[in-house]
Coordinates of C-alpha atoms in Angstrom, one line a residue:
M197 CA -35.8 8.4 5.2
N198 CA -32.3 8.1 3.7
A199 CA -29.9 5.6 5.3
P200 CA -26.9 7.2 7.0
D201 CA -23.8 7.5 5.1
P202 CA -21.5 4.6 5.5
A203 CA -18.4 5.2 7.6
P204 CA -15.2 5.4 5.5
A205 CA -13.5 2.1 5.1
V206 CA -10.5 1.7 7.4
P207 CA -7.9 -1.0 6.4
P208 CA -7.8 -3.8 8.9
F209 CA -5.0 -3.7 11.5
E210 CA -2.1 -6.0 10.5
P211 CA 0.4 -6.9 13.2
P212 CA 3.9 -5.9 12.2
P213 CA 6.3 -8.7 11.2
L214 CA 8.2 -10.1 14.2
P215 CA 12.0 -10.0 14.3
V216 CA 14.1 -13.1 13.7
S217 CA 13.1 -15.7 16.3
V218 CA 15.3 -17.6 18.7
A219 CA 14.5 -20.8 16.7
D220 CA 16.0 -19.2 13.6
S221 CA 19.1 -18.1 15.4
G222 CA 19.3 -21.6 16.9
R223 CA 19.2 -23.1 13.5
R224 CA 22.1 -21.0 12.4
I225 CA 24.2 -22.0 15.5
V226 CA 23.4 -25.7 14.8
W227 CA 24.6 -25.2 11.2
I228 CA 27.8 -23.6 12.4
I229 CA 28.6 -26.4 14.8
A230 CA 27.8 -29.0 12.1
L231 CA 30.3 -27.2 9.8
Y232 CA 32.8 -27.2 12.7
R233 CA 32.3 -30.9 13.3
A234 CA 32.8 -31.7 9.6
V235 CA 36.0 -29.6 9.5
C236 CA 37.4 -31.3 12.6
A237 CA 36.6 -34.7 11.3
A238 CA 38.2 -33.9 7.9
A239 CA 41.4 -32.7 9.8
L240 CA 41.5 -35.9 11.9
L241 CA 41.1 -38.0 8.7
G242 CA 43.8 -36.0 7.0
V243 CA 46.2 -36.7 10.0
A244 CA 45.3 -40.4 9.9
L245 CA 46.1 -40.6 6.2
L246 CA 49.1 -38.3 5.8
V247 CA 51.0 -38.7 9.1
D248 CA 53.1 -41.8 10.0
L249 CA 51.0 -43.1 12.9
N250 CA 53.7 -45.5 14.0
G251 CA 56.1 -42.6 14.4
V252 CA 53.7 -40.8 16.8
A253 CA 53.2 -44.0 18.9
A254 CA 49.6 -44.7 17.9
I255 CA 48.3 -47.8 19.6
N256 CA 46.5 -49.2 16.5
P257 CA 47.1 -47.2 13.3
N258 CA 44.5 -49.1 11.2
A259 CA 41.9 -48.7 13.9
F260 CA 42.7 -45.0 14.1
V261 CA 42.2 -44.6 10.4
T262 CA 38.9 -46.5 10.6
A263 CA 37.7 -44.4 13.6
A264 CA 38.7 -41.1 11.9
S265 CA 36.9 -42.2 8.7
L266 CA 33.7 -43.1 10.6
Y267 CA 33.8 -39.7 12.4
F268 CA 34.3 -38.0 9.0
L269 CA 31.2 -39.8 7.6
F270 CA 29.2 -38.9 10.7
G271 CA 30.2 -35.2 10.3
L272 CA 29.1 -35.2 6.7
V273 CA 25.8 -36.9 7.5
A274 CA 25.1 -34.5 10.4
F275 CA 25.9 -31.5 8.2
A276 CA 23.6 -32.6 5.5
W277 CA 20.9 -33.5 8.1
V278 CA 20.8 -30.0 9.6
Q279 CA 20.3 -28.5 6.1
Q280 CA 16.7 -29.7 6.1
D281 CA 13.9 -27.1 6.1
R282 CA 12.0 -28.9 8.8
L283 CA 14.0 -30.9 11.3
P284 CA 12.1 -34.0 12.6
F285 CA 13.1 -33.4 16.3
S286 CA 13.1 -30.6 18.7
L287 CA 16.3 -28.6 19.4
P288 CA 17.2 -30.3 22.7
L289 CA 16.9 -33.8 21.1
I290 CA 19.0 -32.7 18.1
T291 CA 21.8 -31.2 20.2
L292 CA 21.8 -34.4 22.5
A293 CA 21.9 -36.7 19.5
L294 CA 24.7 -34.9 17.8
L295 CA 26.7 -34.6 21.0
T296 CA 26.3 -38.3 21.7
G297 CA 27.7 -39.0 18.2
D298 CA 30.6 -36.7 18.8
I299 CA 31.4 -38.5 22.1
F300 CA 31.1 -42.0 20.7
F301 CA 33.3 -41.5 17.6
L302 CA 35.9 -39.4 19.4
S303 CA 36.1 -42.1 22.0
L304 CA 36.9 -44.6 19.2
V305 CA 39.6 -42.2 18.0
I306 CA 41.0 -41.9 21.5
V307 CA 41.1 -45.7 22.1
A308 CA 42.9 -46.2 18.7
G309 CA 45.3 -43.3 19.0
G310 CA 46.4 -43.6 22.7
N311 CA 48.6 -40.8 24.1
A312 CA 49.1 -39.5 20.5
V313 CA 45.6 -38.0 20.6
A314 CA 45.4 -37.0 24.2
P315 CA 44.2 -33.4 23.4
I316 CA 41.1 -34.7 21.5
P317 CA 38.6 -34.0 24.3
I318 CA 39.1 -30.2 23.8
L319 CA 37.3 -30.5 20.5
L320 CA 34.0 -30.9 22.4
F321 CA 34.1 -27.4 24.0
P322 CA 32.3 -25.7 21.0
Q323 CA 29.5 -28.3 21.0
L324 CA 29.0 -28.0 24.8
A325 CA 29.0 -24.2 24.5
A326 CA 26.4 -24.4 21.8
S327 CA 24.3 -26.7 23.9
G328 CA 24.4 -24.3 26.8
W329 CA 23.5 -21.3 24.7
L330 CA 20.7 -23.1 22.8
L331 CA 19.0 -24.9 25.8
R332 CA 19.5 -22.2 28.4
T333 CA 18.4 -24.6 31.1
Q334 CA 19.9 -27.1 33.5
T335 CA 19.5 -29.8 30.9
A336 CA 22.7 -28.4 29.3
F337 CA 24.7 -29.5 32.4
F338 CA 23.6 -33.1 31.6
H339 CA 25.5 -32.8 28.3
A340 CA 28.6 -31.7 30.2
A341 CA 28.2 -34.6 32.7
L342 CA 27.7 -37.1 29.9
A343 CA 30.9 -36.0 28.1
S344 CA 32.9 -35.9 31.4
V345 CA 31.7 -39.4 32.6
V346 CA 32.3 -41.1 29.3
L347 CA 35.8 -39.7 28.9
L348 CA 36.7 -40.3 32.6
G349 CA 35.4 -43.9 32.3
L350 CA 37.4 -44.4 29.2
D351 CA 40.6 -43.2 30.9
V352 CA 39.9 -45.4 34.0
Y353 CA 39.5 -48.4 31.7
R354 CA 42.8 -47.5 29.9
A355 CA 44.6 -46.9 33.2
L356 CA 43.5 -50.4 34.5
E357 CA 45.0 -51.8 31.3
G358 CA 48.2 -49.9 31.9
S359 CA 47.9 -47.8 28.7
I360 CA 48.0 -44.5 30.6
G361 CA 49.0 -43.2 33.9
G362 CA 47.2 -41.3 36.7
A363 CA 48.2 -37.9 35.4
Q364 CA 46.1 -38.5 32.3
I365 CA 43.0 -39.1 34.5
V366 CA 43.7 -35.9 36.3
Q367 CA 44.0 -34.0 33.0
T368 CA 40.7 -35.5 31.8
G369 CA 39.1 -34.4 35.1
M370 CA 40.3 -30.9 34.5
V371 CA 38.8 -31.0 31.0
G372 CA 35.5 -32.2 32.5
F373 CA 35.5 -29.3 34.9
G374 CA 36.1 -27.0 31.9
Y375 CA 33.0 -28.6 30.3
F376 CA 30.9 -27.6 33.2
A377 CA 32.3 -24.1 33.4
T378 CA 31.8 -23.6 29.6
V379 CA 28.2 -24.8 29.9
A380 CA 27.5 -22.6 32.9
I381 CA 28.8 -19.5 31.0
A382 CA 26.9 -20.4 27.9
V383 CA 23.7 -20.8 29.8
A384 CA 24.1 -17.5 31.5
L385 CA 24.9 -15.7 28.2
G386 CA 22.0 -17.5 26.5
A387 CA 19.5 -16.4 29.2
Y388 CA 20.8 -12.8 29.0
T389 CA 20.6 -13.0 25.2
K390 CA 17.0 -14.4 25.3
A391 CA 15.9 -11.5 27.6
S392 CA 17.5 -9.0 25.2
E393 CA 15.9 -10.7 22.2
D394 CA 12.5 -10.6 23.9
L395 CA 12.9 -7.0 24.8
A396 CA 14.1 -6.1 21.3
A397 CA 11.1 -8.0 19.8
Q398 CA 8.6 -6.2 22.0
R399 CA 10.2 -2.9 21.3
G400 CA 10.1 -3.7 17.5
I401 CA 6.4 -4.6 17.8
D402 CA 5.7 -1.3 19.7
V403 CA 7.6 0.8 17.1
A404 CA 5.9 -1.0 14.2
N405 CA 2.5 -0.5 15.9
L406 CA 3.2 3.2 16.5
E407 CA 4.4 3.6 12.9
Q408 CA 1.2 2.0 11.6
V409 CA -1.0 4.2 13.9
N410 CA 0.9 7.3 12.7
R411 CA 0.4 6.2 9.1
L412 CA -3.3 5.8 9.6
I413 CA -3.6 9.1 11.3
I414 CA -1.6 10.9 8.6
Q415 CA -3.6 9.3 5.8
D416 CA -6.9 10.5 7.5
M417 CA -5.7 14.1 8.0
Q418 CA -7.5 16.9 6.1
D419 CA -4.2 18.5 5.4
G420 CA -1.7 17.2 2.9
V421 CA 1.5 15.9 4.4
L422 CA 4.8 15.2 2.6
V423 CA 8.1 13.9 4.1
V424 CA 11.1 15.2 2.2
D425 CA 14.8 14.2 2.9
L426 CA 17.8 16.5 2.7
N427 CA 18.2 15.8 -1.0
G428 CA 14.7 16.9 -1.9
V429 CA 13.4 13.4 -2.4
V430 CA 9.8 12.7 -1.2
R431 CA 10.0 9.7 1.1
G432 CA 6.2 9.6 1.8
H433 CA 2.9 11.4 1.4
N434 CA -0.7 10.9 2.2
A435 CA -3.6 10.7 -0.2
Q436 CA -4.7 14.3 0.5
V437 CA -1.6 15.6 -1.2
T438 CA -2.7 14.2 -4.5
R439 CA -6.2 15.7 -4.0
L440 CA -4.8 19.1 -3.3
L441 CA -2.1 19.1 -6.0
G442 CA -4.1 17.3 -8.7
G443 CA -1.4 14.7 -9.5
F444 CA -3.7 11.6 -9.0
G445 CA -2.0 8.3 -9.9
R446 CA 1.3 9.9 -10.8
M447 CA 2.7 10.7 -7.4
R448 CA 4.7 8.1 -5.5
G449 CA 7.4 7.9 -2.9
G450 CA 10.9 8.3 -4.2
M451 CA 10.1 11.1 -6.6
R452 CA 11.8 14.4 -6.3
L453 CA 9.8 17.3 -4.8
V454 CA 10.1 19.3 -8.0
E455 CA 8.1 16.5 -9.7
F456 CA 5.3 16.9 -7.2
S457 CA 5.2 20.7 -7.5
S458 CA 7.8 23.2 -8.7
T459 CA 6.3 25.9 -6.4
L460 CA 6.7 23.6 -3.4
H461 CA 10.2 22.9 -4.3
D462 CA 11.0 26.6 -4.6
Y463 CA 9.4 27.2 -1.2
W464 CA 11.4 24.3 0.3
R465 CA 14.7 25.7 -1.0
R466 CA 13.9 29.2 0.3
W467 CA 13.0 27.8 3.7
Q468 CA 16.2 25.7 3.8
D469 CA 18.2 29.0 3.5
D470 CA 16.1 30.8 6.1
F471 CA 13.8 29.0 8.5
T472 CA 12.1 32.3 9.5
I473 CA 11.0 33.3 6.0
G474 CA 7.3 33.9 5.4
L475 CA 5.8 31.7 2.7
P476 CA 2.7 33.1 1.1
P477 CA -0.2 30.8 0.0
F478 CA -0.2 29.7 -3.6
K479 CA -2.9 28.6 -6.0
V480 CA -2.6 25.2 -7.8
E481 CA -3.5 25.6 -11.5
A482 CA -4.8 22.0 -11.9
T483 CA -7.2 22.0 -9.0
Q484 CA -7.7 25.8 -8.5
R485 CA -7.1 25.3 -4.8
L486 CA -5.4 28.0 -2.6
L487 CA -2.9 26.3 -0.3
R488 CA -1.0 27.5 2.7
V489 CA 2.4 25.8 3.2
R490 CA 4.0 25.1 6.6
L491 CA 7.4 23.4 6.9
V492 CA 8.8 21.6 10.0
R493 CA 12.3 20.3 10.5
I494 CA 12.6 16.7 11.6
G495 CA 15.6 14.7 12.7
S496 CA 19.1 15.9 12.6
G497 CA 22.3 15.5 10.7
L498 CA 22.3 13.3 7.6
N499 CA 19.1 11.5 8.8
G500 CA 17.1 14.8 9.0
G501 CA 14.4 15.9 6.7
T502 CA 11.4 18.2 6.4
L503 CA 7.6 17.8 7.0
I504 CA 5.6 19.8 4.6
Y505 CA 2.0 20.5 5.5
L506 CA -0.5 21.7 2.9
E507 CA -3.6 23.4 4.2
D508 CA -6.5 24.0 1.8
L509 CA -7.6 27.6 2.6
G510 CA -10.7 27.1 0.4
R511 CA -12.0 24.3 2.6
A512 CA -13.7 26.5 5.1
Q513 CA -15.1 28.6 2.3
S514 CA -16.3 25.4 0.6
D515 CA -17.9 24.2 3.8
A516 CA -19.8 27.5 4.1
Q517 CA -20.8 27.2 0.4
Q518 CA -22.1 23.7 1.0
M519 CA -24.2 24.9 3.9
K520 CA -25.6 27.6 1.6
L521 CA -26.3 25.0 -1.2
A522 CA -28.0 22.7 1.3
A523 CA -30.3 25.6 2.4
M524 CA -30.9 26.5 -1.2
G525 CA -31.6 22.8 -2.0
R526 CA -34.3 22.7 0.7
L527 CA -35.7 26.0 -0.6
T528 CA -35.8 25.0 -4.2
A529 CA -37.4 21.6 -3.3
S530 CA -40.4 23.5 -2.0
I531 CA -40.4 26.1 -4.8
A532 CA -40.0 23.4 -7.6
H533 CA -43.5 22.1 -6.9
E534 CA -45.0 25.5 -7.2
V535 CA -43.1 26.3 -10.4
R536 CA -43.6 23.0 -12.1
N537 CA -47.4 22.9 -11.6
P538 CA -48.2 26.1 -13.6
L539 CA -45.4 25.2 -16.0
S540 CA -47.0 21.9 -16.7
A541 CA -50.3 23.7 -17.3
I542 CA -48.7 26.1 -19.8
N543 CA -47.0 23.3 -21.6
Q544 CA -50.2 21.2 -21.8
A545 CA -52.3 24.2 -23.0
A546 CA -49.7 24.9 -25.8
Q547 CA -49.9 21.2 -26.7
L548 CA -53.7 21.3 -26.9
L549 CA -53.7 24.4 -29.0
E550 CA -51.3 22.8 -31.4
E551 CA -53.4 19.6 -31.6
D552 CA -56.7 21.6 -32.0
G553 CA -55.5 23.3 -35.2
A554 CA -57.3 26.5 -34.3
V555 CA -54.1 28.5 -34.2
A556 CA -53.1 30.1 -37.5
P557 CA -50.0 28.8 -39.2
E558 CA -48.1 31.9 -38.3
G559 CA -48.9 31.2 -34.6
Q560 CA -47.3 27.8 -34.7
R561 CA -43.9 29.3 -34.3
L562 CA -45.1 31.1 -31.1
L563 CA -46.4 27.8 -29.7
A564 CA -43.1 26.1 -30.4
M565 CA -41.3 28.9 -28.5
I566 CA -43.7 28.4 -25.6
R567 CA -43.1 24.6 -25.5
N568 CA -39.3 24.9 -25.9
N569 CA -38.9 27.5 -23.2
S570 CA -41.2 25.5 -20.9
K571 CA -39.0 22.5 -21.3
R572 CA -35.9 24.7 -20.7
I573 CA -37.4 26.0 -17.4
D574 CA -38.3 22.5 -16.3
R575 CA -34.7 21.3 -17.0
I576 CA -33.3 24.3 -15.1
V577 CA -35.5 23.5 -12.1
G578 CA -34.5 19.9 -12.3
E579 CA -30.8 20.7 -12.3
V580 CA -31.1 23.2 -9.5
L581 CA -32.7 20.3 -7.5
Q582 CA -29.6 18.2 -8.2
L583 CA -27.5 20.5 -6.0
N584 CA -29.1 18.8 -3.0
R585 CA -28.3 15.3 -4.2
R586 CA -24.6 15.2 -3.1
D587 CA -25.5 14.3 0.5
R588 CA -27.7 11.3 -0.6
Q589 CA -25.1 9.0 -2.0
Q590 CA -25.4 5.2 -1.6
P591 CA -22.0 3.8 -2.4
E592 CA -21.7 0.3 -3.9
S593 CA -19.2 -1.8 -5.8
I594 CA -19.5 -1.2 -9.5
A595 CA -17.8 -3.3 -12.2
L596 CA -16.3 -0.4 -14.2
A597 CA -16.0 -1.9 -17.6
E598 CA -19.5 -3.4 -17.7
F599 CA -21.1 -0.2 -16.3
L600 CA -19.4 2.0 -18.8
R601 CA -20.2 -0.2 -21.8
A602 CA -23.9 -0.4 -20.8
L603 CA -24.0 3.4 -20.2
V604 CA -22.3 4.2 -23.6
D605 CA -24.7 1.8 -25.4
E606 CA -27.6 3.8 -23.8
I607 CA -26.1 7.2 -24.7
V608 CA -25.5 6.0 -28.3
Q609 CA -29.1 5.0 -28.7
A610 CA -30.6 8.1 -27.0
E611 CA -28.4 10.6 -28.9
N612 CA -28.2 8.8 -32.2
I613 CA -24.4 8.6 -32.1
P614 CA -22.8 6.3 -34.7
K615 CA -21.3 3.1 -33.3
G616 CA -17.6 3.3 -33.0
S617 CA -17.5 7.0 -32.3
I618 CA -17.0 6.3 -28.6
Q619 CA -14.0 4.1 -27.9
I620 CA -13.7 2.3 -24.5
A621 CA -10.5 0.8 -23.1
V622 CA -11.2 -0.3 -19.5
P623 CA -9.8 -3.5 -17.9
D624 CA -12.5 -6.0 -16.8
E625 CA -11.0 -6.5 -13.3
L626 CA -11.4 -2.8 -12.2
V627 CA -14.1 -2.5 -9.5
V628 CA -14.9 0.9 -7.9
I629 CA -16.9 2.2 -5.0
F630 CA -19.5 4.8 -6.0
D631 CA -23.1 5.8 -6.0
R632 CA -24.6 4.2 -9.1
G633 CA -27.0 7.2 -9.9
H634 CA -24.2 9.8 -9.3
F635 CA -21.8 7.8 -11.5
N636 CA -24.3 7.6 -14.3
Q637 CA -25.0 11.4 -14.2
I638 CA -21.3 12.3 -14.2
F639 CA -20.5 10.2 -17.2
W640 CA -23.7 11.1 -19.0
N641 CA -22.7 14.8 -18.8
L642 CA -19.1 14.2 -19.8
V643 CA -19.9 11.9 -22.8
R644 CA -22.6 14.2 -24.1
N645 CA -20.4 17.3 -23.8
A646 CA -17.5 15.5 -25.5
W647 CA -19.8 14.4 -28.4
Q648 CA -21.1 18.0 -28.8
H649 CA -17.6 19.4 -29.2
C650 CA -15.7 16.6 -31.0
Q651 CA -15.2 16.1 -34.8
K652 CA -17.8 13.2 -34.8
K653 CA -15.4 10.7 -36.4
E654 CA -14.4 7.2 -35.6
A655 CA -13.1 7.1 -31.9
S656 CA -13.6 10.9 -31.5
V657 CA -14.5 10.3 -27.9
R658 CA -12.2 8.0 -25.9
L659 CA -12.9 6.4 -22.5
A660 CA -9.9 4.7 -20.7
A661 CA -9.2 3.5 -17.2
R662 CA -6.3 2.0 -15.3
P663 CA -5.2 1.3 -11.7
G664 CA -3.4 4.2 -10.0
Y665 CA 0.1 4.0 -8.6
M666 CA -1.5 4.0 -5.2
G667 CA -3.2 0.7 -4.9
D668 CA -6.5 2.1 -3.6
A669 CA -7.2 4.3 -6.7
V670 CA -8.6 3.9 -10.2
I671 CA -8.0 6.6 -12.8
C672 CA -10.7 7.0 -15.5
E673 CA -10.0 9.5 -18.3
L674 CA -12.3 10.9 -21.0
S675 CA -11.0 12.9 -24.0
D676 CA -12.2 14.1 -27.4
D677 CA -10.6 15.4 -30.5
G678 CA -12.4 18.8 -30.5
P679 CA -11.0 22.3 -30.2
G680 CA -10.6 22.0 -26.5
I681 CA -11.2 24.6 -23.8
P682 CA -9.3 27.9 -24.0
A683 CA -6.7 28.4 -21.4
E684 CA -8.3 31.6 -20.1
L685 CA -11.6 29.6 -19.4
R686 CA -10.1 26.5 -17.8
G687 CA -10.3 27.9 -14.3
Q688 CA -14.1 28.7 -14.6
I689 CA -15.6 25.6 -16.2
F690 CA -16.4 24.0 -12.9
E691 CA -18.0 27.2 -11.5
P692 CA -21.9 27.1 -11.2
F693 CA -23.9 28.9 -13.9
F694 CA -20.8 29.3 -16.2
T695 CA -21.4 28.1 -19.7
T696 CA -20.1 28.7 -23.2
R697 CA -23.0 27.1 -25.0
P698 CA -26.1 29.1 -25.9
G699 CA -29.1 27.8 -23.9
G700 CA -27.0 26.1 -21.3
T701 CA -27.4 26.5 -17.6
G702 CA -23.8 26.1 -16.6
L703 CA -24.6 23.5 -13.9
G704 CA -23.6 20.3 -15.6
L705 CA -19.9 20.2 -14.9
Y706 CA -20.4 21.9 -11.5
I707 CA -22.9 19.2 -10.4
A708 CA -20.6 16.5 -11.8
R709 CA -17.7 17.7 -9.7
E710 CA -19.8 18.1 -6.6
L711 CA -21.1 14.5 -7.0
A712 CA -17.6 13.2 -7.5
D713 CA -16.4 15.0 -4.4
A714 CA -19.4 13.6 -2.4
N715 CA -18.3 10.1 -3.3
G716 CA -14.6 10.6 -2.3
A717 CA -13.5 11.0 -5.9
T718 CA -12.0 13.9 -7.8
L719 CA -12.9 15.3 -11.2
E720 CA -10.3 17.5 -12.9
L721 CA -9.6 19.0 -16.3
L722 CA -6.1 18.1 -17.5
P723 CA -4.0 20.7 -19.5
R724 CA -3.6 18.4 -22.5
A725 CA -4.2 18.9 -26.2
P726 CA -5.9 18.4 -28.5
G727 CA -9.5 18.5 -27.2
A728 CA -10.8 18.5 -23.7
H729 CA -9.3 15.9 -21.3
F730 CA -11.1 15.1 -18.1
R731 CA -9.8 12.7 -15.3
L732 CA -12.0 11.1 -12.7
T733 CA -10.1 9.4 -9.8
L734 CA -12.2 6.9 -7.9
K735 CA -11.8 4.7 -4.9
R736 CA -11.0 1.1 -5.8
S737 CA -13.1 -1.7 -4.3
G738 CA -11.1 -4.1 -2.1
A739 CA -12.5 -7.2 -3.6
P740 CA -13.9 -7.5 -7.1
T741 CA -17.5 -8.6 -7.1
A742 CA -20.0 -9.5 -9.8
V743 CA -22.3 -6.5 -10.3
V744 CA -25.2 -6.3 -12.7
P745 CA -24.5 -3.2 -14.8
D746 CA -28.0 -1.9 -14.8
V747 CA -27.8 1.8 -15.6
A748 CA -29.9 4.4 -13.8
P749 CA -32.3 6.5 -16.0
P750 CA -30.4 9.1 -17.9
V751 CA -30.4 12.7 -16.8
P752 CA -30.2 15.3 -19.6
P753 CA -26.9 17.1 -19.2
T754 CA -26.0 20.7 -19.8
T755 CA -22.8 22.7 -19.7

């Protein structure tokens, strides 16, 4: 009993990137305050060095210059410290340490400058506002209390010495009240900002999750979907589009719609002029698929665009055909036994007569005809049985380069093909997902057919592979230097029982395409010259694995 087909691989869900965190915005604010501190310290040092301190009644000019210099050095060190990638302390400890340094050095400046620097305490307002916004808790009020107590204590000490009057203490008290008010407003704004950031972050996650779910759904749709902006540029499409239009590996977002399909571009332009216009189905030359087009307007204004749906009208017909083929496969499986038994007896009798020597020489030609036609009937029965194999695939990871080299070596030996006639250019890192027996049969048919029609010179048959533009695809191409396939026959070569070679059954390429489709791949004939040019687009394995390239027994091909 065959194992059930494996479920299609679904990429693991990756959580969307989070927006800029509070910690990142906090680092920016700490950096801005550090820059503000360095600028203020530089301004104080400039005043100390350029202004006549005796003229402005400074208590101790030399001490003022020293205090300003120390504050400037502290500002530079603090600014360099906050530039580190990873700060050694938490944000509350950093803000407290820097604020403590500000209070200490500004107190030295106030003691040395006296009444000449009475407005100095207002320099602390930005630091306290930043503390309130960053901490967003009652701890921020401790910072305001620390600054107020230190400055009031300093003024009380100076008042006892007689350096200042009571009015200065009242003024410092009002500044302290302003500290508390500033912190309170900053805490309230910080809490509101945090709530807004949390809501924005959650909304961003929800939107990103919804976008990823929509992307997965669109990629899994049976219909092709394109998103086109107002300028006719394709902003996105699913993998089904490449299957329907036949542009495997070449299509990518950012290309113009006319590069995807000139017919689709014409339909889109006509629909833009009249939304009610009826758009007839059209047939794609490369894939021979009949597609129905449906367009839907999305968005509005300059941000608007168009969704283009491509429906394969031949899908239902193909499904019905597959049901017929499955029924025919079951029927032929039972008939094959009844046909091959007498056929084997006929072939054996002819062989015995030939070995017995009782047949006259003129009858040897008739015996040869019997044996050749018996083999042909046996081959036809075997190929008809292959029609039932597409539902029995067992996908596995296959190292493409090793597999093709081993297969070509076997074909060269079996068909007496000169070495060097088949050229292989396949990167070693490419690993695909495919049924090994199906893969062998497809390439055996393609290589044999190419050799039969090429010029049989050095590198007359070429095998090449490369990654597709979409990361989950591998493009493998086979070409020859023969006369090629006439344009009027290109649309029929994949039809069952169609052949141009005498004695052929016309099932080889049809079975090859069916097996490719059963494995989620696509086999197509490209309109290139000279010679025939086939392209097989396969699914790429997510992780390259070491695979032994043992090749399944060859199956004689036909065209």
